GROMACS .gro file of C-alpha atoms in nm:
model
  108
    1PRO     CA    1   0.000   0.000   0.000
    2PHE     CA    2   0.100   0.359  -0.061
    3LEU     CA    3   0.214   0.526   0.262
    4GLY     CA    4   0.291   0.881   0.152
    5PHE     CA    5   0.585   1.102   0.063
    6GLY     CA    6   0.894   1.192   0.260
    7GLY     CA    7   1.261   1.261   0.273
    8SER     CA    8   1.575   1.168   0.464
    9PHE     CA    9   1.696   1.307   0.794
   10THR     CA   10   2.072   1.303   0.750
   11GLU     CA   11   2.370   1.472   0.905
   12ALA     CA   12   2.432   1.662   0.579
   13SER     CA   13   2.078   1.802   0.574
   14ALA     CA   14   2.103   1.901   0.941
   15TRP     CA   15   2.438   2.069   0.875
   16SER     CA   16   2.302   2.253   0.570
   17LEU     CA   17   1.991   2.373   0.756
   18GLY     CA   18   2.214   2.480   1.044
   19LYS     CA   19   2.400   2.716   0.810
   20LEU     CA   20   2.076   2.905   0.739
   21GLY     CA   21   1.937   3.177   0.958
   22ALA     CA   22   1.643   3.084   1.181
   23GLU     CA   23   1.384   3.235   0.945
   24LYS     CA   24   1.514   3.056   0.634
   25ARG     CA   25   1.557   2.730   0.827
   26GLU     CA   26   1.193   2.747   0.936
   27GLU     CA   27   1.086   2.833   0.580
   28ALA     CA   28   1.267   2.525   0.448
   29MET     CA   29   1.116   2.295   0.710
   30ARG     CA   30   0.767   2.431   0.644
   31ALA     CA   31   0.814   2.383   0.270
   32TYR     CA   32   0.860   2.011   0.327
   33PHE     CA   33   0.641   1.921   0.624
   34ASP     CA   34   0.360   2.177   0.661
   35PRO     CA   35   0.044   2.011   0.522
   36GLU     CA   36  -0.124   2.345   0.437
   37HIS     CA   37   0.163   2.560   0.310
   38GLY     CA   38   0.414   2.296   0.203
   39LEU     CA   39   0.445   1.946   0.060
   40GLY     CA   40   0.305   1.780   0.373
   41TYR     CA   41   0.569   1.506   0.397
   42THR     CA   42   0.473   1.239   0.652
   43ILE     CA   43   0.758   0.988   0.614
   44GLY     CA   44   1.127   1.014   0.695
   45ARG     CA   45   1.424   0.785   0.653
   46VAL     CA   46   1.686   0.791   0.926
   47PRO     CA   47   2.030   0.633   0.887
   48ILE     CA   48   2.142   0.382   1.145
   49ALA     CA   49   2.489   0.524   1.211
   50SER     CA   50   2.686   0.705   0.941
   51CYS     CA   51   2.598   0.699   0.573
   52ASP     CA   52   2.708   0.866   0.252
   53PHE     CA   53   2.541   1.188   0.374
   54SER     CA   54   2.734   1.198   0.704
   55LEU     CA   55   3.012   1.440   0.786
   56GLU     CA   56   3.233   1.154   0.911
   57ASN     CA   57   3.213   0.787   1.002
   58TRP     CA   58   3.032   0.709   1.328
   59THR     CA   59   2.829   0.438   1.499
   60CYS     CA   60   2.550   0.425   1.754
   61GLY     CA   61   2.794   0.370   2.037
   62ASP     CA   62   3.065   0.133   2.144
   63LEU     CA   63   2.909  -0.212   2.125
   64PRO     CA   64   3.168  -0.467   2.231
   65ALA     CA   65   3.107  -0.836   2.171
   66GLY     CA   66   2.876  -0.976   2.436
   67ASP     CA   67   2.699  -0.645   2.509
   68HIS     CA   68   2.358  -0.811   2.483
   69ASP     CA   69   2.200  -0.541   2.703
   70LEU     CA   70   2.326  -0.272   2.460
   71LYS     CA   71   2.487  -0.075   2.743
   72GLY     CA   72   2.718   0.090   2.490
   73PHE     CA   73   2.431   0.197   2.259
   74SER     CA   74   2.387   0.571   2.217
   75LEU     CA   75   2.169   0.809   2.017
   76LEU     CA   76   2.383   1.109   2.115
   77ARG     CA   77   2.505   1.170   1.758
   78TYR     CA   78   2.146   1.220   1.640
   79LYS     CA   79   2.108   1.495   1.900
   80THR     CA   80   2.444   1.668   1.855
   81SER     CA   81   2.422   1.661   1.474
   82GLY     CA   82   2.079   1.824   1.463
   83MET     CA   83   1.903   1.523   1.309
   84LEU     CA   84   1.687   1.475   1.618
   85TRP     CA   85   1.584   1.843   1.612
   86MET     CA   86   1.486   1.808   1.244
   87MET     CA   87   1.269   1.503   1.316
   88GLN     CA   88   1.099   1.672   1.611
   89ARG     CA   89   1.036   1.996   1.422
   90ALA     CA   90   0.908   1.804   1.118
   91ALA     CA   91   0.655   1.620   1.334
   92GLU     CA   92   0.542   1.949   1.490
   93LEU     CA   93   0.492   2.103   1.146
   94ALA     CA   94   0.316   1.793   1.013
   95GLY     CA   95   0.077   1.807   1.308
   96ALA     CA   96   0.118   1.436   1.376
   97PRO     CA   97   0.391   1.181   1.440
   98LEU     CA   98   0.592   1.095   1.130
   99THR     CA   99   0.643   0.746   1.000
  100LEU     CA  100   1.018   0.689   1.031
  101LEU     CA  101   1.221   0.417   0.865
  102ALA     CA  102   1.556   0.354   1.032
  103SER     CA  103   1.788   0.194   0.781
  104PRO     CA  104   2.159   0.108   0.765
  105TRP     CA  105   2.316   0.269   0.460
  106SER     CA  106   2.610   0.069   0.352
  107PRO     CA  107   2.748  -0.031   0.015
  108PRO     CA  108   2.624  -0.362  -0.125
   0.00000   0.00000   0.00000
């Protein structure tokens, strides 16, 4: 079934939006996610760790062998990079939670 339209929340897009002034950044976010004055995107893809649109290589924490409780798992990079802010602001503009697809992006 058809779920809708969306885009990707990447480190590169967060970095690019961060270079804009607050007014232009808000204008760009509204253009994508506002259902009345924009495209009304409702879906987002989120990379699991770094991808080809990352500023450098990174993982979701230090996960040594045997860490079955995922004590080394961390989402800190999503917060510090601005990706988490983008997802939260997009959901606010959409007026509802977004459908997010978390996907590892690695070469075949």
